[in-house]
Amino acid sequence: MAKIPLLLAANTESGGDGLAVEGTSFGKPMAVAATADPENGYRMGYVACREGAALGLNWSFAPIVDINRDFHNPITNVRTFGDDPEKIVSFASRYMDTGKRACGSLLHRKIRRQESRQG
């Protein structure tokens, strides 16, 4: 056993498919937010957390808490919970509750400050 454990990190912004191709894709954050039920943010985080933990994930780069100001931006686009800051907070908060309660993994909110179009 190593004295220092391996740090295994992945993007798990849309479910358990961030670390393994066979993981469960829960849906992109914008699609989850379109349900208008923040509990789906928890469910998405739970799937990502449980499946990531099963593979040894201990650092998740999720959720993305950008505000979608330009739907043409291919970097943020459907990877955000939308353009309403209150909705973003409610879904991201519920997603992050899973890291504390279900898996004990470290979550890292992804915030990008991009004003220009990229692609």
XYZ file of N, CA and C in Angstrom:
357
model
N 0.840 -1.179 0.000
C 0.000 0.000 0.000
C 0.888 1.246 0.000
N 0.568 2.172 -0.877
C 1.340 3.407 -0.982
C 1.117 4.294 0.234
N 2.170 5.001 0.640
C 2.046 5.938 1.766
C 1.159 7.114 1.394
N 1.248 7.520 0.144
C 0.419 8.617 -0.354
C -0.531 8.023 -1.388
N -1.845 8.094 -1.149
C -2.788 7.482 -2.099
C -2.824 8.241 -3.428
N -3.155 7.521 -4.459
C -3.295 8.100 -5.791
C -4.429 9.116 -5.800
N -4.192 10.273 -6.390
C -5.243 11.275 -6.566
C -5.890 11.015 -7.916
N -7.141 10.653 -7.886
C -7.874 10.346 -9.109
C -8.985 11.375 -9.272
N -8.878 12.199 -10.309
C -9.829 13.286 -10.535
C -10.496 13.130 -11.897
N -11.721 13.638 -12.009
C -12.449 13.543 -13.277
C -13.564 14.576 -13.343
N -13.995 14.880 -14.559
C -15.186 15.700 -14.777
C -16.402 14.792 -14.617
N -17.223 15.093 -13.644
C -18.437 14.292 -13.436
C -19.665 15.191 -13.499
N -19.609 16.157 -14.387
C -20.664 17.162 -14.457
C -22.001 16.630 -14.938
N -22.015 15.485 -15.603
C -23.301 14.977 -16.099
C -23.543 13.520 -15.710
N -22.959 13.135 -14.602
C -23.208 11.785 -14.101
C -21.946 10.976 -13.950
N -22.097 9.664 -13.974
C -20.981 8.765 -13.728
C -20.118 8.468 -14.931
N -20.374 9.100 -16.060
C -19.579 8.817 -17.253
C -18.350 9.703 -17.379
N -18.017 10.435 -16.334
C -16.844 11.295 -16.380
C -15.543 10.549 -16.168
N -15.610 9.396 -15.552
C -14.399 8.626 -15.263
C -14.319 7.353 -16.105
N -15.459 6.810 -16.476
C -15.482 5.576 -17.258
C -16.543 5.689 -18.348
N -16.216 5.231 -19.520
C -17.157 5.281 -20.639
C -18.444 4.542 -20.285
N -18.318 3.487 -19.487
C -19.473 2.678 -19.130
C -20.323 3.303 -18.023
N -19.903 4.436 -17.486
C -20.660 5.084 -16.415
C -22.004 5.596 -16.909
N -22.884 5.860 -15.971
C -24.231 6.323 -16.295
C -24.230 7.811 -16.617
N -24.664 8.160 -17.808
C -24.834 9.569 -18.167
C -26.221 9.987 -17.703
N -26.260 10.900 -16.754
C -27.539 11.341 -16.207
C -28.190 12.387 -17.097
N -27.396 13.071 -17.869
C -27.883 14.154 -18.722
C -27.048 15.392 -18.489
N -27.002 16.254 -19.447
C -26.255 17.499 -19.290
C -26.948 18.377 -18.250
N -26.183 19.213 -17.547
C -26.782 20.054 -16.518
C -27.966 20.898 -16.998
N -27.907 21.434 -18.213
C -29.022 22.257 -18.682
C -30.297 21.427 -18.823
N -30.163 20.195 -19.266
C -31.335 19.317 -19.381
C -31.892 18.988 -17.999
N -31.017 18.784 -17.045
C -31.459 18.489 -15.676
C -32.171 19.704 -15.082
N -31.632 20.898 -15.318
C -32.264 22.117 -14.811
C -33.608 22.379 -15.470
N -33.778 21.913 -16.704
C -35.056 22.103 -17.403
C -36.198 21.358 -16.722
N -35.887 20.418 -15.840
C -36.932 19.710 -15.097
C -37.545 20.593 -14.016
N -36.869 21.691 -13.661
C -37.305 22.624 -12.618
C -37.400 21.967 -11.237
N -36.747 20.835 -11.053
C -36.749 20.138 -9.766
C -35.309 19.977 -9.283
N -34.856 20.802 -8.327
C -33.483 20.718 -7.838
C -33.098 19.346 -7.286
N -34.082 18.526 -6.940
C -33.762 17.170 -6.477
C -33.103 16.360 -7.586
N -33.360 16.724 -8.838
C -32.669 16.062 -9.935
C -31.190 16.443 -9.964
N -30.852 17.617 -9.463
C -29.450 17.978 -9.278
C -28.793 17.058 -8.263
N -29.524 16.746 -7.191
C -29.021 15.794 -6.192
C -28.854 14.413 -6.822
N -29.845 13.982 -7.564
C -29.791 12.648 -8.188
C -28.617 12.537 -9.162
N -28.391 13.592 -9.945
C -27.265 13.589 -10.871
C -25.955 13.495 -10.103
N -25.832 14.283 -9.047
C -24.630 14.228 -8.223
C -24.457 12.885 -7.549
N -25.560 12.286 -7.137
C -25.509 10.986 -6.471
C -24.975 9.904 -7.418
N -25.469 9.896 -8.648
C -24.995 8.928 -9.642
C -23.498 9.137 -9.883
N -23.096 10.385 -10.084
C -21.689 10.688 -10.323
C -20.833 10.274 -9.129
N -21.312 10.568 -7.953
C -20.577 10.288 -6.728
C -20.431 8.790 -6.484
N -21.514 8.070 -6.551
C -21.476 6.626 -6.279
C -20.640 5.872 -7.307
N -20.830 6.192 -8.578
C -20.076 5.494 -9.611
C -18.608 5.902 -9.599
N -18.343 7.171 -9.347
C -16.949 7.616 -9.231
C -16.250 6.977 -8.046
N -16.931 6.929 -6.907
C -16.346 6.319 -5.711
C -16.046 4.841 -5.932
N -16.889 4.154 -6.683
C -16.669 2.734 -6.963
C -15.383 2.513 -7.754
N -14.966 3.541 -8.503
C -13.737 3.450 -9.292
C -12.548 4.109 -8.605
N -12.752 4.618 -7.394
C -11.658 5.235 -6.653
C -11.527 6.733 -6.834
N -12.507 7.376 -7.469
C -12.470 8.830 -7.658
C -12.487 9.525 -6.306
N -11.562 10.449 -6.110
C -11.572 11.205 -4.868
C -11.565 12.715 -5.088
N -11.670 13.155 -6.348
C -11.765 14.587 -6.627
C -12.597 14.772 -7.889
N -13.717 15.421 -7.759
C -14.638 15.632 -8.872
C -14.640 17.101 -9.287
N -14.430 17.349 -10.565
C -14.502 18.711 -11.094
C -15.943 19.005 -11.515
N -16.795 19.137 -10.551
C -18.213 19.375 -10.803
C -18.862 19.853 -9.515
N -19.956 20.531 -9.579
C -20.710 20.921 -10.768
C -20.158 22.204 -11.378
N -20.578 22.468 -12.587
C -20.227 23.725 -13.256
C -21.263 24.757 -12.842
N -20.808 25.874 -12.349
C -21.744 26.894 -11.858
C -21.667 28.190 -12.675
N -21.291 28.063 -13.918
C -21.289 29.221 -14.813
C -22.708 29.688 -15.091
N -22.822 30.959 -15.422
C -24.089 31.498 -15.910
C -24.003 31.486 -17.428
N -24.949 30.858 -18.068
C -24.931 30.747 -19.524
C -25.401 32.067 -20.137
N -24.468 32.939 -20.418
C -24.796 34.253 -20.972
C -24.851 34.246 -22.496
N -24.224 33.256 -23.117
C -24.208 33.170 -24.576
C -24.423 31.714 -24.961
N -25.615 31.377 -25.406
C -25.917 29.981 -25.708
C -25.102 29.441 -26.885
N -24.428 30.322 -27.626
C -23.564 29.888 -28.724
C -22.185 29.451 -28.235
N -21.858 29.741 -26.998
C -20.543 29.407 -26.459
C -20.417 27.892 -26.299
N -19.541 27.250 -27.059
C -19.437 25.787 -26.993
C -18.747 25.282 -25.730
N -18.124 26.162 -24.975
C -17.433 25.740 -23.765
C -18.424 25.571 -22.616
N -19.361 26.487 -22.492
C -20.322 26.397 -21.389
C -21.639 25.802 -21.863
N -22.345 26.478 -22.714
C -23.550 25.969 -23.370
C -24.377 25.049 -22.483
N -24.598 23.798 -22.865
C -25.455 22.870 -22.111
C -24.758 22.295 -20.879
N -23.501 22.677 -20.657
C -22.764 22.205 -19.485
C -23.102 23.026 -18.242
N -23.947 24.034 -18.388
C -24.365 24.856 -17.250
C -25.810 24.515 -16.878
N -26.226 24.996 -15.722
C -27.626 24.819 -15.317
C -28.520 25.917 -15.888
N -27.976 26.780 -16.742
C -28.793 27.788 -17.398
C -28.315 29.204 -17.193
N -29.252 30.156 -17.321
C -28.900 31.569 -17.223
C -29.524 32.265 -16.012
N -30.194 31.526 -15.167
C -30.819 32.081 -13.965
C -29.953 31.748 -12.748
N -29.307 32.767 -12.155
C -28.406 32.505 -11.028
C -29.057 31.742 -9.866
N -30.311 32.028 -9.572
C -30.979 31.320 -8.472
C -31.167 29.841 -8.797
N -31.522 29.547 -10.031
C -31.678 28.148 -10.445
C -30.331 27.426 -10.400
N -29.290 28.104 -10.869
C -27.949 27.516 -10.856
C -27.549 27.160 -9.427
N -27.744 28.080 -8.513
C -27.391 27.828 -7.109
C -28.191 26.669 -6.534
N -29.483 26.616 -6.827
C -30.311 25.553 -6.245
C -29.897 24.175 -6.766
N -29.626 24.049 -8.059
C -29.222 22.753 -8.617
C -27.799 22.390 -8.204
N -26.887 23.350 -8.262
C -25.494 23.067 -7.885
C -25.385 22.718 -6.402
N -26.157 23.394 -5.573
C -26.135 23.096 -4.133
C -26.600 21.675 -3.856
N -27.652 21.269 -4.512
C -28.153 19.901 -4.322
C -27.152 18.875 -4.859
N -26.518 19.167 -5.998
C -25.475 18.280 -6.526
C -24.365 18.122 -5.479
N -23.933 19.233 -4.905
C -22.820 19.201 -3.963
C -23.178 18.525 -2.646
N -24.438 18.471 -2.308
C -24.839 17.761 -1.094
C -24.448 16.287 -1.153
N -24.382 15.719 -2.337
C -24.046 14.293 -2.453
C -22.611 14.019 -2.040
N -21.703 14.923 -2.359
C -20.302 14.714 -1.995
C -20.108 14.652 -0.495
N -20.854 15.462 0.226
C -20.744 15.477 1.684
C -21.440 14.283 2.303
N -22.598 13.931 1.782
C -23.439 12.931 2.440
C -23.229 11.516 1.943
N -23.099 11.340 0.647
C -23.122 9.981 0.099
C -21.737 9.358 -0.075
N -20.744 10.163 -0.428
C -19.467 9.566 -0.818
C -18.253 10.110 -0.088
N -18.360 11.286 0.461
C -17.207 11.870 1.130
C -16.104 12.304 0.178
N -16.407 12.479 -1.103
C -15.386 12.893 -2.053
C -15.304 14.416 -2.107
N -14.170 14.900 -2.550
C -13.939 16.325 -2.685
C -14.555 16.816 -3.982
N -15.408 17.819 -3.897
C -16.011 18.405 -5.091
C -15.376 19.763 -5.348
N -15.181 20.068 -6.595
C -14.590 21.336 -6.990
C -15.541 22.009 -7.960
N -16.155 23.107 -7.537
C -17.058 23.826 -8.443
C -16.239 24.416 -9.584
N -16.711 24.225 -10.784
C -16.013 24.755 -11.953
C -16.657 26.079 -12.355
N -15.842 27.120 -12.346
C -16.316 28.440 -12.741
C -15.384 28.953 -13.829
N -15.957 29.361 -14.923
C -15.163 29.935 -16.009
C -15.586 31.381 -16.189
N -14.627 32.218 -16.414
C -14.932 33.623 -16.678
C -14.536 33.910 -18.129
N -15.421 33.558 -19.017
C -15.135 33.734 -20.440
C -16.178 34.664 -21.041
N -15.711 35.708 -21.595
C -16.621 36.688 -22.193
C -16.686 36.523 -23.707
N -15.618 36.012 -24.293
C -15.594 35.917 -25.760
C -16.061 34.542 -26.218
N -16.461 34.470 -27.455
C -16.837 33.185 -28.048
C -15.585 32.347 -28.244
N -15.733 31.079 -27.995
C -14.634 30.155 -28.224
C -15.139 28.996 -29.033
N -14.260 28.365 -29.757
C -14.714 27.231 -30.532
C -13.740 26.756 -31.540
